[in-house]
Amino acid sequence: MSKLSVDGSLRALRRITADGFVRARLLNGRLFLASIFVFVAMSSSAADAPARAAIASAHPLATEAGYRILQHGGNAFDAAVTVAAVLAVVEPYSAGLGGGGFWLLHRASDRKQIMVDARETAPAAITLSMYVDNAGVPVPGATLRGGKAAGIPGVPAGMAHLAQRYGKLTMRQLLAPAIKLARDGFNIDSRFANVVKLREAMLRGGINTARIFLDHDKAPPQGHLLRQPELAATLERLAEQGHDGFYRGAVAESLVSGVNAAGGVWQASDLAEYKVVERPPVRFSYRGATIVSAALPSSGGVTLAQTLNILESYNVADARDPANAHLVVEALRRAFQDRLRYLGDSDFVKVPVEKLVDKSYALSRAASIDPNLATTLDPLAITPLAAVVESYNTTHYSVIDADGNRVGATLSINSWFGAGLIAGDTGVLLNNEIDDFSLGADLPNLYRLLGSKANAIAPRKRPLSSMSPTFVEDRKGVLVIGAPGGSRIISMVLFGIIDYLNQDRVDLLSIVTAPRYHHQCWPDVVEIEPGSFSDAWRASLESKGHQVRANNRKWGNMQIVFKSNSDGSAQAASDPRGFDLGGY
Ligand code: GLY
């Protein structure tokens, strides 16, 4: 690690320059604090060497803690543990110890690339009948709220695995910043206050959520000091005892009894037997670059590979050009159709991954695209659920250190505040990731995603995810990219890849700020961000038979870092939508 460059970042961090704020204001018309660290990472004043390490996360406190770990001799994997732990405290409504996720790793010393799968597992006693009645009608809310909704968390196991297998510092050192923030408290930012306000009724009716997140039963204002002493104690056990501090003993007992008192069917063995799995990532080439992305049980890598393989037949430099947008939508339509038909946890079902990501298969899929007309794909028979309030949540962060170690991590408790359940005295907010399973071919989930038997509920199975931490390696360098946002993660990362590869001179901010659209086969609608596409753009797609619908909010909170091949310099960028709540 180059001491000079990381020190340089920290010197800049201490200054937190007015310049950073001014540039953020100019670019976005508002302060967006997460991006202070864009300018930290890019700091290259006369006194400072260009940064060689970069971190982008959804919260400045998490980014800052990660930089300090690098300064104190940690590597990217150490920093990744610290960032995850701090996010669990300061952004608990998105991800945390009660959730799961995927860490995509690149170790510079031997170029090992691996995905640490810390996705939640279904408890051993799960049955479909807990969620669907005899007539095949979903039990309202069963996959979304309370004990039935929660899968066995994987994030604590993932953190312990990363530290033990790849890091240099101790769990005690890595978790210290999170423990301090949980115990002493931190002032909630406007985003936190807004999310709590939006979910005030849910938190009031949740289990142990009001006493932690509300103030005298009301949503607290920005600046409120939030202390989470119970979460601090659980983090301390994890710091002292590692994996077993969470999955065995007092914390595990409290989790099991808390979840089961709320309708769940957890057993001590579900926690004791939880294991992360190291999986080879999905790797493919696109226009001369190598793309490395999440493997099953995330659909991210396979769906990205299929979409980009189809697009490789065309020259799609600008994905927002209306003629190209038609092709992108058609490629997404085909890839998402295969997602719903074939994808699930490959430890439980046979998934034809090699065939799906094969270039010749993509050619055959591309052959059915009419350049002038939207395709009608025969959708499965659909029984739409009642309209849902969209709450696409999750968190992503990206880390690259001076040695070139990299981490892309996407972690989640699913929707805002997950299952609305904090188990016992653990301070751990549990996920509602069971909703990512398919309850039946005609029953879409929260993200309006359909699935097949491949993603059906089964004991100890992992639900299919869209989380897509991704590396893009080309002659310029390496980009680490990812975002929260349910099924839209895949289209967001897709645009990030296309935009990056279209740049001769890397401009990260343009990648995270560029307008977004999305299509996922069903519903057969091209969703667009409001105010981002012209009437002529819409008309062009509509003339080809697409239904175009502006969403009520923008979406995403992309966090990216880049390291240059030519001089080893690193930079980071955070999505300004992170402070706008977005539609996720
Ligand atoms: N819970 C959202 C996802 O995993 O895609």
Short mmCIF file of N, CA, C and O in Angstrom, two decimals, residues 9 32 46 83 115 117 137 248 257 304 358 365 406 493 579 584:
data_model
loop_
_atom_site.label_atom_id
_atom_site.label_comp_id
_atom_site.label_asym_id
_atom_site.label_seq_id
_atom_site.Cartn_x
_atom_site.Cartn_y
_atom_site.Cartn_z
N SER A 9 -5.23 11.11 0.90
CA SER A 9 -6.69 11.10 0.96
C SER A 9 -7.17 11.58 2.33
O SER A 9 -8.12 12.32 2.44
N PHE A 32 -24.82 17.04 -1.47
CA PHE A 32 -25.01 15.60 -1.29
C PHE A 32 -23.76 15.04 -0.64
O PHE A 32 -22.70 14.94 -1.20
N ALA A 46 -1.45 20.16 -5.18
CA ALA A 46 0.01 20.18 -5.30
C ALA A 46 0.67 19.39 -4.16
O ALA A 46 1.65 18.69 -4.37
N VAL A 83 -16.61 -1.05 6.44
CA VAL A 83 -17.69 -0.30 5.77
C VAL A 83 -19.03 -1.01 5.97
O VAL A 83 -20.04 -0.38 6.29
N MET A 115 -16.49 -14.82 -5.52
CA MET A 115 -17.66 -14.17 -4.91
C MET A 115 -17.96 -14.85 -3.58
O MET A 115 -18.12 -16.07 -3.54
N ASP A 117 -20.56 -15.60 -1.19
CA ASP A 117 -22.03 -15.64 -1.17
C ASP A 117 -22.48 -15.70 0.29
O ASP A 117 -22.36 -16.73 0.95
N VAL A 137 -53.63 -18.70 -3.09
CA VAL A 137 -53.67 -17.24 -2.88
C VAL A 137 -52.65 -16.87 -1.80
O VAL A 137 -52.61 -17.49 -0.72
N ARG A 248 -23.99 -18.69 17.28
CA ARG A 248 -24.16 -19.61 18.41
C ARG A 248 -24.24 -18.78 19.68
O ARG A 248 -23.83 -17.63 19.71
N SER A 257 -35.61 -17.04 19.39
CA SER A 257 -36.85 -16.84 20.14
C SER A 257 -37.60 -15.60 19.65
O SER A 257 -38.83 -15.60 19.57
N LEU A 304 -26.78 -9.98 -16.82
CA LEU A 304 -25.92 -8.98 -17.49
C LEU A 304 -25.22 -9.61 -18.68
O LEU A 304 -25.13 -9.01 -19.76
N ASP A 358 -23.73 -18.34 -23.22
CA ASP A 358 -22.97 -18.65 -24.42
C ASP A 358 -23.25 -17.61 -25.52
O ASP A 358 -24.39 -17.21 -25.73
N ARG A 365 -30.83 -15.48 -29.87
CA ARG A 365 -31.82 -14.60 -29.25
C ARG A 365 -31.87 -13.25 -29.99
O ARG A 365 -32.93 -12.68 -30.19
N ARG A 406 -9.50 -5.44 -4.66
CA ARG A 406 -10.79 -4.78 -4.90
C ARG A 406 -11.92 -5.55 -4.22
O ARG A 406 -11.87 -6.77 -4.14
N VAL A 493 -26.49 -1.31 -13.63
CA VAL A 493 -25.10 -1.75 -13.82
C VAL A 493 -24.82 -1.88 -15.32
O VAL A 493 -23.73 -1.52 -15.80
N PHE A 579 -29.33 10.94 -1.97
CA PHE A 579 -29.92 11.87 -1.00
C PHE A 579 -31.30 12.33 -1.43
O PHE A 579 -31.90 13.19 -0.84
N TYR A 584 -36.26 3.56 -4.81
CA TYR A 584 -35.81 2.22 -4.46
C TYR A 584 -36.06 1.94 -3.00
O TYR A 584 -36.31 2.85 -2.22
#
